[in-house]
Coordinates of C-alpha atoms (C1' of nucleotides) in Angstrom, one line a residue:
Chain A
M1 CA 1.0 -20.1 -29.9
S2 CA 0.0 -21.1 -26.5
T3 CA -2.6 -18.5 -25.6
E4 CA -3.4 -19.5 -22.2
E5 CA -7.1 -19.8 -21.7
K6 CA -8.1 -17.0 -19.4
S7 CA -10.9 -17.8 -17.0
L8 CA -13.1 -14.9 -17.0
N9 CA -14.6 -13.6 -13.9
F10 CA -18.4 -13.0 -13.7
I11 CA -18.0 -9.4 -14.7
E12 CA -16.2 -10.2 -18.0
Q13 CA -18.8 -13.0 -18.6
I14 CA -21.5 -10.3 -18.6
I15 CA -19.6 -8.1 -21.0
E16 CA -18.8 -11.1 -23.3
E17 CA -22.4 -12.0 -23.4
D18 CA -23.6 -8.6 -24.4
L19 CA -21.0 -8.4 -27.1
K20 CA -22.3 -11.9 -28.3
N21 CA -25.7 -10.5 -28.2
G22 CA -25.0 -7.7 -30.5
L23 CA -23.3 -4.9 -28.6
S24 CA -20.6 -3.4 -30.5
N25 CA -17.3 -3.5 -28.8
D26 CA -16.8 0.3 -29.8
K27 CA -19.9 0.9 -27.7
L28 CA -18.3 -0.4 -24.6
R29 CA -17.7 2.5 -22.0
F30 CA -17.1 2.2 -18.3
R31 CA -16.8 4.6 -15.5
F32 CA -15.5 5.1 -11.8
P33 CA -17.8 7.4 -10.1
P34 CA -16.5 8.4 -6.6
E35 CA -18.4 11.0 -4.3
P36 CA -15.6 13.8 -3.6
N37 CA -16.3 13.4 0.1
G38 CA -13.1 12.0 1.2
Y39 CA -9.9 10.2 0.1
L40 CA -9.9 7.2 -1.9
H41 CA -9.0 3.9 -0.1
V42 CA -7.8 0.3 -1.1
G43 CA -11.3 -0.6 -1.6
H44 CA -11.8 2.2 -4.3
A45 CA -8.4 0.9 -5.5
S46 CA -10.2 -2.4 -6.4
A47 CA -12.9 -0.7 -8.2
I48 CA -10.5 1.6 -10.0
C49 CA -8.5 -1.5 -11.2
L50 CA -11.8 -3.2 -12.2
N51 CA -13.1 -0.4 -14.4
F52 CA -10.0 0.7 -15.7
G53 CA -8.7 -2.6 -16.4
L54 CA -11.8 -3.5 -18.3
G55 CA -11.1 -0.2 -20.1
I56 CA -7.5 -1.5 -21.1
D57 CA -8.6 -5.2 -21.8
Y58 CA -11.4 -4.1 -24.1
Q59 CA -9.8 -1.0 -25.4
A60 CA -12.9 1.0 -24.3
P61 CA -12.9 4.6 -22.7
V62 CA -13.4 4.8 -18.9
N63 CA -14.8 8.2 -17.5
L64 CA -13.8 9.5 -14.2
R65 CA -17.3 11.0 -12.9
F66 CA -17.6 12.8 -9.5
D67 CA -21.0 12.0 -8.0
D68 CA -21.3 15.4 -6.5
T69 CA -25.1 15.6 -5.8
N70 CA -24.5 16.4 -1.9
P71 CA -23.0 19.9 -1.5
A72 CA -22.9 19.3 2.2
K73 CA -20.3 16.9 2.0
E74 CA -18.3 17.5 -1.0
E75 CA -15.3 19.5 -1.3
Q76 CA -12.7 20.4 -4.3
E77 CA -9.9 19.2 -2.2
Y78 CA -11.4 15.6 -2.6
V79 CA -11.8 16.2 -6.1
D80 CA -8.1 17.0 -6.5
A81 CA -6.9 14.2 -4.2
I82 CA -9.0 11.5 -6.3
K83 CA -7.7 12.6 -9.6
R84 CA -4.1 12.5 -8.1
D85 CA -4.6 8.9 -6.8
V86 CA -6.3 7.6 -10.0
A87 CA -3.3 9.0 -12.2
W88 CA -0.8 7.7 -9.7
L89 CA -2.3 4.2 -10.0
G90 CA -1.5 4.5 -13.5
Y91 CA -4.9 5.0 -15.4
Q92 CA -5.9 7.5 -17.6
W93 CA -9.7 8.5 -17.8
D94 CA -11.3 9.4 -21.0
K95 CA -13.7 12.1 -19.8
E96 CA -13.7 14.0 -16.5
C97 CA -17.3 14.3 -15.7
Y98 CA -19.5 15.6 -12.9
A99 CA -23.0 14.8 -11.8
S100 CA -23.4 18.4 -11.4
D101 CA -22.8 19.0 -15.1
Y102 CA -26.3 17.2 -15.6
F103 CA -28.3 19.2 -13.1
Q104 CA -30.1 21.3 -15.9
E105 CA -31.0 18.0 -17.8
L106 CA -32.3 16.3 -14.6
Y107 CA -34.2 19.2 -13.9
D108 CA -35.8 19.4 -17.2
W109 CA -36.5 15.6 -17.3
A110 CA -38.2 16.0 -13.7
I111 CA -40.4 18.6 -15.1
E112 CA -41.5 15.9 -17.6
F113 CA -42.1 13.4 -15.0
I114 CA -44.5 15.8 -13.2
K115 CA -46.3 16.4 -16.5
K116 CA -46.7 12.6 -17.1
G117 CA -47.9 12.1 -13.7
K118 CA -44.7 10.3 -12.4
A119 CA -43.6 12.7 -9.9
Y120 CA -45.2 15.0 -7.2
V121 CA -44.2 17.4 -4.5
D122 CA -44.6 15.9 -0.9
S123 CA -44.7 18.7 1.6
Q124 CA -44.5 16.6 4.8
T125 CA -42.1 16.6 7.4
S126 CA -39.2 13.8 6.9
E127 CA -40.4 12.1 10.0
E128 CA -43.9 11.8 8.8
I129 CA -42.7 10.6 5.3
A130 CA -40.4 7.9 6.9
K131 CA -43.5 6.7 9.1
Q132 CA -45.5 6.2 5.9
K133 CA -42.6 4.5 4.2
G134 CA -43.3 1.3 6.3
T135 CA -40.5 -1.4 7.0
P136 CA -38.9 -4.3 5.1
T137 CA -41.7 -6.5 6.3
T138 CA -44.8 -4.0 6.2
P139 CA -45.9 -2.0 3.3
G140 CA -46.0 1.7 3.2
T141 CA -49.0 4.2 2.9
D142 CA -49.6 7.0 0.4
S143 CA -48.7 10.5 1.4
P144 CA -51.8 12.9 1.3
Y145 CA -50.0 15.0 -1.3
R146 CA -49.6 12.1 -3.7
N147 CA -52.3 13.3 -6.0
R148 CA -51.7 17.0 -6.3
S149 CA -52.5 18.3 -9.7
V150 CA -50.0 18.6 -12.3
E151 CA -50.2 22.3 -12.2
E152 CA -49.8 22.7 -8.5
N153 CA -46.8 20.2 -8.6
L154 CA -45.2 22.3 -11.6
D155 CA -45.7 25.4 -9.6
L156 CA -44.4 24.0 -6.3
F157 CA -41.2 22.4 -7.9
E158 CA -40.4 25.8 -9.9
R159 CA -40.8 27.7 -6.6
M160 CA -38.5 25.0 -4.9
K161 CA -35.8 25.8 -7.5
N162 CA -36.2 29.3 -7.2
G163 CA -35.3 29.3 -3.6
E164 CA -38.7 30.3 -2.0
F165 CA -38.8 27.4 0.6
K166 CA -36.7 26.4 3.5
E167 CA -34.9 23.1 3.5
G168 CA -37.1 20.3 4.5
T169 CA -40.3 21.8 3.6
H170 CA -40.9 20.1 0.3
I171 CA -39.4 17.2 -1.7
L172 CA -40.1 16.0 -5.2
R173 CA -40.9 12.2 -5.2
A174 CA -41.4 9.7 -8.0
K175 CA -44.8 8.2 -7.9
I176 CA -44.3 4.4 -8.0
D177 CA -45.6 2.2 -5.5
M178 CA -45.9 2.6 -1.6
K179 CA -46.5 -1.1 -1.2
H180 CA -43.7 -2.4 -3.3
T181 CA -41.5 -5.2 -1.5
N182 CA -38.5 -3.2 -2.4
M183 CA -38.5 0.0 -0.1
L184 CA -36.6 1.9 -2.6
M185 CA -39.5 1.8 -5.1
R186 CA -41.8 3.4 -2.4
D187 CA -42.0 6.8 -4.1
P188 CA -38.4 7.5 -3.8
I189 CA -37.1 11.2 -3.3
M190 CA -35.8 12.7 -6.6
Y191 CA -35.0 16.3 -5.3
R192 CA -34.6 17.8 -1.9
I193 CA -34.1 21.6 -1.1
L194 CA -30.4 22.4 0.1
H195 CA -29.4 26.0 0.6
K196 CA -25.9 25.2 0.2
H197 CA -22.9 26.3 -1.8
H198 CA -21.7 23.8 -4.3
H199 CA -18.0 23.4 -5.0
R200 CA -18.8 23.6 -8.7
T201 CA -22.2 25.2 -9.4
G202 CA -22.0 27.6 -6.5
D203 CA -25.4 29.0 -5.5
K204 CA -26.9 28.4 -8.8
W205 CA -29.0 25.5 -7.5
C206 CA -30.9 25.1 -4.3
V207 CA -32.6 21.8 -5.3
Y208 CA -30.3 18.8 -5.5
P209 CA -30.9 15.5 -7.1
M210 CA -30.6 12.3 -5.0
Y211 CA -28.1 9.6 -6.1
D212 CA -30.9 7.4 -7.3
W213 CA -32.2 10.0 -9.8
A214 CA -28.7 11.3 -10.7
H215 CA -26.5 8.0 -11.2
G216 CA -28.5 5.9 -14.0
E217 CA -29.2 9.3 -15.7
S218 CA -25.5 10.2 -15.6
D219 CA -24.5 6.8 -17.0
Y220 CA -27.2 7.3 -19.6
L221 CA -26.0 10.7 -20.6
E222 CA -22.3 9.5 -20.8
Q223 CA -23.5 6.4 -22.8
I224 CA -21.8 4.2 -20.2
S225 CA -22.3 0.5 -21.3
H226 CA -21.7 -1.1 -18.1
S227 CA -22.2 0.5 -14.7
F228 CA -20.5 -1.6 -11.9
C229 CA -20.9 -0.9 -8.4
T230 CA -20.8 -2.8 -5.1
L231 CA -23.6 -5.2 -3.8
E232 CA -25.3 -2.8 -1.4
F233 CA -26.7 -1.0 -4.5
L234 CA -28.2 -4.2 -5.6
P235 CA -31.9 -3.2 -4.5
H236 CA -31.2 0.2 -6.3
R237 CA -31.1 -1.5 -9.6
E238 CA -34.7 -1.9 -9.8
L239 CA -35.1 1.9 -9.4
Y240 CA -32.1 2.5 -11.7
D241 CA -34.0 0.7 -14.4
W242 CA -37.4 2.3 -13.6
F243 CA -35.8 5.7 -14.1
L244 CA -34.2 4.9 -17.2
D245 CA -37.3 3.4 -18.5
Q246 CA -38.9 7.0 -18.3
I247 CA -36.3 8.6 -20.2
Y248 CA -34.8 5.8 -22.6
D249 CA -34.4 6.4 -26.3
A250 CA -34.1 3.1 -28.0
T251 CA -31.6 4.4 -30.4
K252 CA -29.1 4.8 -27.6
I253 CA -27.1 2.6 -25.4
R254 CA -28.8 1.7 -22.3
P255 CA -26.6 1.4 -19.2
K256 CA -26.6 -1.9 -17.3
Q257 CA -25.9 -1.7 -13.6
R258 CA -24.3 -4.9 -12.0
E259 CA -23.0 -5.5 -8.8
F260 CA -19.8 -7.0 -7.0
A261 CA -18.9 -7.7 -3.4
R262 CA -16.9 -4.8 -1.8
R263 CA -13.5 -6.1 -0.5
N264 CA -12.7 -6.0 3.2
L265 CA -9.3 -6.1 4.4
S266 CA -8.2 -7.5 7.8
H267 CA -6.7 -5.3 10.4
T268 CA -8.0 -2.1 8.7
V269 CA -11.0 -0.1 8.0
V270 CA -12.4 0.4 4.6
S271 CA -15.0 2.8 4.8
K272 CA -14.9 6.6 4.2
R273 CA -16.9 7.5 7.1
K274 CA -14.6 5.6 9.6
L275 CA -11.5 7.0 7.8
L276 CA -12.8 10.6 8.2
Q277 CA -13.6 9.8 11.9
L278 CA -9.9 8.7 12.4
V279 CA -8.7 11.8 10.8
E280 CA -11.0 14.1 12.6
E281 CA -10.6 12.2 16.1
K282 CA -6.8 12.7 15.4
H283 CA -5.8 9.0 15.8
V284 CA -3.7 9.6 12.5
T285 CA -2.0 12.7 11.3
G286 CA -4.2 13.0 8.2
W287 CA -5.9 11.2 5.2
D288 CA -2.3 10.4 4.0
D289 CA -0.8 9.0 7.3
P290 CA 1.2 6.0 6.4
R291 CA -1.0 3.9 8.6
M292 CA -4.2 4.8 6.7
S293 CA -5.7 2.3 3.9
T294 CA -6.1 5.5 1.7
I295 CA -4.3 5.4 -1.7
S296 CA -2.4 8.5 -0.5
G297 CA -1.6 6.7 2.7
M298 CA -0.3 3.7 0.9
R299 CA 1.6 5.8 -1.6
R300 CA 3.4 7.7 1.4
R301 CA 4.0 4.3 3.1
G302 CA 5.8 3.1 0.1
Y303 CA 3.4 0.9 -1.5
T304 CA 3.6 1.0 -5.4
P305 CA 1.1 1.1 -7.9
T306 CA 2.3 -2.2 -9.4
A307 CA 1.7 -3.8 -6.2
I308 CA -1.7 -2.4 -5.5
R309 CA -2.6 -3.3 -9.1
N310 CA -1.5 -6.8 -8.6
F311 CA -3.3 -7.2 -5.2
A312 CA -6.5 -6.1 -7.0
K313 CA -5.9 -8.6 -9.8
T314 CA -5.1 -11.5 -7.3
I315 CA -8.2 -11.0 -5.0
G316 CA -10.2 -11.0 -8.1
I317 CA -13.9 -10.1 -8.1
A318 CA -17.0 -12.1 -6.8
K319 CA -20.3 -11.7 -5.0
R320 CA -19.8 -13.2 -1.7
T321 CA -18.8 -11.2 1.4
N322 CA -15.1 -11.6 2.2
L323 CA -12.2 -10.7 4.6
I324 CA -9.1 -10.5 2.7
D325 CA -5.8 -11.0 4.8
V326 CA -3.4 -8.1 4.7
S327 CA -0.5 -10.6 4.4
L328 CA -1.6 -10.9 0.7
L329 CA -1.4 -7.3 0.3
E330 CA 2.0 -7.2 1.9
F331 CA 3.2 -10.0 -0.2
C332 CA 2.3 -8.1 -3.5
V333 CA 4.2 -5.1 -2.1
R334 CA 7.3 -7.2 -1.2
E335 CA 7.2 -8.9 -4.6
D336 CA 7.4 -5.7 -6.4
L337 CA 9.6 -3.9 -4.2
N338 CA 12.2 -7.1 -4.3
K339 CA 12.5 -6.4 -7.9
I340 CA 13.0 -2.6 -7.8
A341 CA 14.2 -1.4 -4.6
P342 CA 18.1 -0.9 -4.3
R343 CA 19.7 -2.6 -1.2
V344 CA 21.4 -0.3 1.2
M345 CA 22.9 -0.6 4.5
A346 CA 21.4 1.1 7.7
V347 CA 21.5 0.4 11.2
L348 CA 18.7 1.3 13.5
N349 CA 19.8 0.2 16.6
P350 CA 23.4 0.8 16.5
V351 CA 26.5 -0.6 18.7
K352 CA 30.0 0.5 18.0
L353 CA 32.4 -2.1 16.5
V354 CA 36.0 -1.3 16.4
I355 CA 38.5 -3.3 14.1
T356 CA 41.5 -3.2 16.0
N357 CA 43.9 -4.2 13.4
Y358 CA 42.6 -2.0 10.7
P359 CA 44.9 1.2 10.3
E360 CA 43.6 4.3 12.2
G361 CA 42.5 7.2 9.8
Q362 CA 42.2 4.7 6.7
E363 CA 39.3 4.7 4.7
E364 CA 38.1 2.5 1.6
W365 CA 35.3 3.0 -0.7
L366 CA 34.0 -0.7 -1.6
E367 CA 32.1 -1.7 -4.4
A368 CA 28.4 -2.7 -3.5
E369 CA 25.8 -4.4 -5.8
N370 CA 22.5 -2.4 -5.8
N371 CA 20.3 -5.1 -6.3
P372 CA 21.1 -8.8 -6.8
E373 CA 17.5 -9.1 -8.7
E374 CA 18.8 -6.5 -11.5
A375 CA 18.9 -8.0 -15.0
V376 CA 22.2 -5.9 -15.4
M377 CA 24.0 -5.4 -12.3
T378 CA 24.7 -1.8 -11.2
Y379 CA 27.1 -0.9 -8.5
R380 CA 27.8 1.9 -5.8
K381 CA 30.7 2.8 -3.4
V382 CA 30.2 2.7 0.1
P383 CA 32.9 3.7 2.7
F384 CA 34.6 1.4 5.2
S385 CA 36.7 2.4 8.0
R386 CA 38.0 1.4 11.6
E387 CA 34.9 2.0 13.4
L388 CA 31.5 1.1 12.5
F389 CA 27.9 0.7 13.6
I390 CA 26.4 -2.7 13.4
E391 CA 22.8 -3.7 14.7
R392 CA 22.7 -4.3 18.4
E393 CA 21.0 -7.7 17.9
D394 CA 23.6 -8.8 15.4
F395 CA 25.9 -9.7 18.2
Q396 CA 25.6 -12.0 21.0
E397 CA 28.3 -12.8 23.5
E398 CA 27.3 -16.4 23.9
A399 CA 26.8 -18.5 20.6
N400 CA 23.6 -20.3 20.3
K401 CA 23.9 -23.0 17.4
K402 CA 21.3 -21.3 15.5
F403 CA 22.7 -17.9 15.8
F404 CA 24.6 -17.2 12.6
R405 CA 25.8 -13.8 13.4
L406 CA 28.7 -12.2 15.3
T407 CA 29.8 -13.8 18.7
L408 CA 33.0 -13.7 20.3
G409 CA 35.5 -16.1 18.7
T410 CA 33.3 -16.7 15.6
E411 CA 34.0 -15.5 12.0
V412 CA 31.3 -13.5 10.1
R413 CA 31.5 -11.5 6.8
L414 CA 30.7 -7.8 6.9
K415 CA 28.4 -7.3 3.9
N416 CA 30.5 -6.2 0.7
A417 CA 33.5 -5.9 3.0
Y418 CA 35.7 -8.1 5.0
I419 CA 35.4 -11.2 7.2
I420 CA 35.8 -10.3 10.8
K421 CA 36.3 -12.2 14.0
G422 CA 34.9 -11.1 17.4
E423 CA 37.6 -10.6 20.1
N424 CA 36.2 -9.0 23.0
V425 CA 33.5 -6.6 24.4
V426 CA 33.7 -3.4 26.4
K427 CA 30.9 -2.7 28.8
D428 CA 29.7 0.2 30.9
A429 CA 29.2 0.1 34.8
N430 CA 25.8 -1.5 34.2
G431 CA 27.2 -4.3 32.0
N432 CA 25.7 -2.9 28.9
I433 CA 27.8 -3.5 25.8
T434 CA 29.3 -0.1 24.4
E435 CA 31.9 -1.4 22.0
I436 CA 32.8 -4.7 20.3
H437 CA 36.4 -5.3 19.4
C438 CA 37.2 -7.6 16.5
T439 CA 40.0 -8.0 14.0
Y440 CA 39.7 -8.5 10.2
D441 CA 41.3 -10.7 7.6
V442 CA 42.9 -8.2 5.2
D443 CA 42.8 -10.8 2.2
S444 CA 39.1 -11.5 2.6
R445 CA 37.7 -8.3 0.9
S446 CA 34.5 -8.9 -1.1
G447 CA 35.0 -9.4 -4.8
S448 CA 39.1 -9.3 -4.4
G449 CA 39.0 -13.1 -5.7
T450 CA 41.6 -13.9 -3.1
E451 CA 41.3 -17.5 -1.3
A452 CA 40.2 -15.6 1.7
S453 CA 37.6 -13.8 0.0
Q454 CA 36.1 -17.2 -1.1
R455 CA 35.9 -18.5 2.5
K456 CA 32.5 -19.4 3.6
V457 CA 31.4 -18.3 6.9
K458 CA 28.0 -18.8 8.4
G459 CA 26.7 -15.3 8.7
T460 CA 26.8 -12.0 7.0
I461 CA 26.0 -8.7 8.7
H462 CA 25.5 -5.2 7.8
W463 CA 27.2 -2.2 8.8
V464 CA 27.8 1.5 8.4
S465 CA 30.9 3.5 8.8
I466 CA 30.4 5.9 11.9
A467 CA 32.5 8.7 10.3
H468 CA 30.4 8.4 7.0
A469 CA 27.0 7.6 8.4
I470 CA 24.1 9.8 8.1
P471 CA 21.6 9.9 11.0
A472 CA 17.9 9.6 10.0
E473 CA 14.4 9.4 11.3
V474 CA 13.1 6.2 10.7
R475 CA 9.3 5.6 11.3
I476 CA 8.2 2.2 12.0
Y477 CA 4.6 1.5 11.4
D478 CA 2.7 -1.4 12.8
R479 CA -0.9 -2.2 12.1
L480 CA -3.4 0.4 13.2
F481 CA -5.7 -2.4 14.4
S482 CA -4.1 -4.9 16.5
H483 CA -6.7 -7.5 16.2
E484 CA -9.7 -7.1 13.8
S485 CA -10.9 -4.2 12.2
P486 CA -14.2 -2.8 13.7
D487 CA -16.9 -3.7 11.5
G488 CA -20.5 -3.0 11.4
N489 CA -22.2 0.3 10.6
K490 CA -22.8 1.4 14.1
E491 CA -20.8 4.2 15.8
I492 CA -17.5 2.9 17.2
D493 CA -15.2 3.9 19.7
F494 CA -11.8 3.7 18.0
K495 CA -9.9 3.8 21.5
E496 CA -10.9 0.1 22.0
F497 CA -9.3 -1.0 18.5
I498 CA -6.5 1.3 18.0
N499 CA -2.9 -0.2 18.4
P500 CA -1.1 2.4 20.6
N501 CA 2.3 1.0 19.2
S502 CA 1.3 1.7 15.6
L503 CA 4.1 4.4 15.2
E504 CA 7.6 4.1 16.6
V505 CA 10.0 7.0 15.7
I506 CA 13.6 6.1 16.1
T507 CA 17.0 7.7 14.8
G508 CA 18.9 5.4 12.7
Y509 CA 22.2 5.7 10.6
V510 CA 22.2 5.0 6.9
E511 CA 25.1 4.9 4.4
P512 CA 25.9 8.2 2.8
S513 CA 24.4 7.2 -0.9
L514 CA 21.0 8.1 0.7
Q515 CA 21.8 11.6 1.4
T516 CA 20.5 12.3 -2.0
A517 CA 17.4 10.0 -1.5
Q518 CA 14.5 11.5 -3.4
N519 CA 11.0 11.5 -1.9
L520 CA 9.1 8.2 -1.9
D521 CA 12.0 6.4 -3.4
H522 CA 12.1 2.7 -2.4
F523 CA 14.9 0.8 -0.6
Q524 CA 15.6 -2.2 1.1
F525 CA 17.6 -1.6 4.3
Q526 CA 19.0 -5.1 4.3
R527 CA 17.6 -7.6 6.7
L528 CA 15.5 -4.8 8.2
G529 CA 12.7 -4.5 5.7
Y530 CA 11.7 -2.1 2.8
F531 CA 11.7 1.6 3.3
C532 CA 10.9 4.7 1.4
A533 CA 12.2 8.3 1.9
D534 CA 9.5 10.8 3.2
K535 CA 10.4 14.4 3.0
D536 CA 9.0 16.2 5.9
S537 CA 9.0 19.8 5.3
S538 CA 9.4 20.5 9.0
T539 CA 12.8 19.0 9.4
E540 CA 16.2 19.1 7.7
K541 CA 16.7 15.4 8.7
L542 CA 16.3 12.7 6.3
V543 CA 13.1 10.7 7.0
F544 CA 12.3 7.2 6.1
N545 CA 9.0 5.3 6.5
K546 CA 9.0 1.7 6.8
T547 CA 7.0 0.1 4.1
V548 CA 6.9 -3.4 4.9
G549 CA 9.2 -6.0 6.8
L550 CA 11.0 -8.8 5.0
R551 CA 9.8 -12.3 5.4
D552 CA 12.2 -13.2 8.1
T553 CA 12.5 -16.6 9.6
W554 CA 15.6 -16.3 11.8
A555 CA 13.6 -15.5 15.0
K556 CA 11.5 -18.5 14.4
V557 CA 14.8 -20.6 13.9
E558 CA 16.7 -19.4 16.8
S559 CA 13.8 -19.8 19.1
K560 CA 13.8 -23.5 18.3
E561 CA 17.1 -23.6 19.8
Chain B
rU1 C1' -42.2 -11.0 10.2
rG2 C1' -41.2 -9.7 4.1
rG3 C1' -37.9 -9.4 -0.2
rU4 C1' -33.3 -9.9 -2.4
rC5 C1' -28.1 -11.7 -2.9
rU6 C1' -24.5 -15.4 -1.3
rA7 C1' -22.2 -20.2 0.3
rU8 C1' -15.3 -24.3 -2.7
rG9 C1' -8.9 -25.5 2.2
rG10 C1' -7.0 -20.7 7.6
rU11 C1' -7.6 -16.4 3.5
rG12 C1' -8.8 -14.9 -1.6
rU13 C1' -10.1 -16.8 -6.4
rA14 C1' -10.8 -20.7 -10.5
rA15 C1' -13.0 -25.1 -12.4
rU16 C1' -19.0 -22.5 -17.6
rG17 C1' -22.6 -31.1 -16.2
rG18 C1' -16.7 -34.8 -17.5
rU19 C1' -9.6 -36.0 -12.9
rA20 C1' -11.5 -30.0 -7.4
rA21 C1' -7.0 -25.9 -9.2
rC22 C1' -4.0 -21.5 -8.7
rA23 C1' -2.1 -17.9 -5.1
rC24 C1' -1.6 -16.2 0.0
rU25 C1' -0.7 -18.2 4.9
rA26 C1' 1.5 -22.1 7.9
rC27 C1' 5.1 -25.9 7.9
rG28 C1' 9.6 -28.6 6.0
rG29 C1' 13.8 -29.0 2.7
rU30 C1' 17.4 -26.5 -0.8
rU31 C1' 20.4 -22.4 -3.1
rU32 C1' 22.4 -17.8 -1.4
rU33 C1' 28.0 -12.6 0.7
rU34 C1' 20.7 -10.2 2.9
rG35 C1' 17.9 -15.8 8.1
rG36 C1' 15.8 -11.6 1.9
rU37 C1' 15.1 -13.6 -3.2
rG38 C1' 14.7 -18.1 -6.0
rC39 C1' 13.9 -23.4 -6.5
rC40 C1' 11.4 -28.1 -4.3
rG41 C1' 8.0 -30.1 -1.4
rU42 C1' 3.8 -31.1 2.8
rC43 C1' -0.8 -29.8 5.2
rU44 C1' -5.6 -28.1 4.5
rU45 C1' -11.4 -27.8 0.4
rU46 C1' -17.1 -28.2 -2.7
rC47 C1' -22.7 -25.7 4.1
rU48 C1' -26.8 -29.9 5.0
rA49 C1' -30.6 -33.2 3.0
rG50 C1' -33.1 -34.8 -1.1
rG51 C1' -33.8 -34.7 -6.5
rU52 C1' -32.4 -34.8 -12.2
rU53 C1' -28.3 -37.1 -14.7
rC54 C1' -24.2 -42.5 -17.3
rG55 C1' -21.9 -38.4 -14.4
rA56 C1' -23.3 -32.7 -10.0
rG57 C1' -18.9 -27.9 -6.8
rU58 C1' -21.9 -26.6 -11.1
rC59 C1' -28.8 -27.7 -12.6
rC60 C1' -33.7 -28.2 -9.4
rU61 C1' -36.3 -28.3 -4.2
rA62 C1' -36.2 -27.7 1.1
rG63 C1' -33.2 -26.4 4.9
rU64 C1' -29.1 -23.9 7.5
rA65 C1' -25.9 -20.0 7.8
rG66 C1' -24.1 -15.1 6.4
rA67 C1' -25.0 -10.2 3.8
rC68 C1' -28.2 -6.1 2.1
rC69 C1' -32.9 -3.2 2.3
rA70 C1' -36.9 1.3 6.7
rA71 C1' -30.8 9.2 5.3
rC72 C1' -34.2 14.8 2.3
rC73 C1' -26.2 10.2 2.1
rA74 C1' -23.7 8.0 -2.0

RNA sequence: UGGUCUAUGGUGUAAUGGUAACACUACGGUUUUUGGUGCCGUCUUUCUAGGUUCGAGUCCUAGUAGACCAACCA
């Protein structure tokens, strides 16, 4: 009964208003239109969640359209990666489209433009054209070729298409207004000559449409009702509408472009160009490096589709410039992982613990909860023996009042096992601890129901049996940028920004149940953080990537004495 | 020396002329066989100045600040 009044964001309000004004719900259609010139990143994830989310909410189809109008930058590899990423996020597109599917229609329309005197061939250099274009504060001037005859334009444009000219010698321009306050309306370029192989159309074309001439028309051909893009395209809207005016058939849906602010994330870069630079300059191992903000990087890092979708939903949509703190993304990741990640024991910085009163050669397989958050609890067995590894930092000889873990003379519980008491330590010549000796209370086994097993001790620590533990490579990631992400459009030197300690590779020991860990399964190494298994083809070893740390307060508490 | 867009706690987003709220962060308390989780709480908000109105975060005007616009990129 209590249908919560959901507040609509401004995008939903636009749609609601259109529906109220007579647009039929079954005419709704959205699209996500990436250029296949790189991998998708967390910013695209927002756009994907917006468009596909609207599709789900309104039960409307969403097209996946590749904006492949520039063969110089686009590759099939990127098309494949984009499809994989959108699908991984959990969305299904209605039609898979390509701007290149429309090259013929666009060409035919361009001929009509010429015939109607709406377009002309300009034969100046790009420098001359740029000069005539003026600046945001000064008007442009007409090209000397602006008033060529229709016949000459038709002839020239056909010869451009037929490959008779070199790149840069001629372009087709829309004839609008060189003095327009919006620079995009100053006779924008519709076609340029590019003798490049296109990943889909091969060598069929050597004239390629520009974004502005292809995008709205693609929306129109696909009968997209709402075309959402980022705010930097806002000045393009006037041109989008002008092009549509020339070809629009009133019996059809006229697509509407609306803009929202792109999302910026602190401590990271959200720009394909900069991500490409990181890859090319080898600051990272590739587009799917777990430190990258790409969707494939986040996948390898262990972020889940649910977490990313919740993040997108939480940050919402608006029109103001923003810088979202990564801690919100990390919260979303923890929130999801807490529910689904099995708790397992692992020791990353081991020190040997010997239980002196535990029989030599004896082993027990103890029952352990997989995840206390589970609705129906499941269990696994973990091996216990006389010699264990524990985390080096879980032991201190001298007890601080706020230190709840193992010290000499105090009791602590080994998770899922027994209560032990620290007795003494063995040190090497340099005074480093090499072994800790302790005794255990045989009646204190977890779940045994004995009085001793009910006893409260102030700390619980984690362990693995040395004889049974499996060595694993563990990759600990830190933020790629230690302070703020480099911003602006100018060339940047990443060396000034990159955190040199963003990757640490260590060898840890994990409980044997992880031997069968599948690629990208999630785990909580108890008290250490969330991790995922990453199969590395170059090694037989188990490899784990640290996804995100736990929200840990002990360091803070202990530092306050 | 132009045009367009934007302005709500440290961060992000709501409030659609009628009690400024939700989440994150930070901090405190509590539960806990994870210093995790859960639960409870605290701190911190409408850019400025006018105007319209019984009433303005919301509408209007001006100012201020930020963003975008001069690729044969998208």
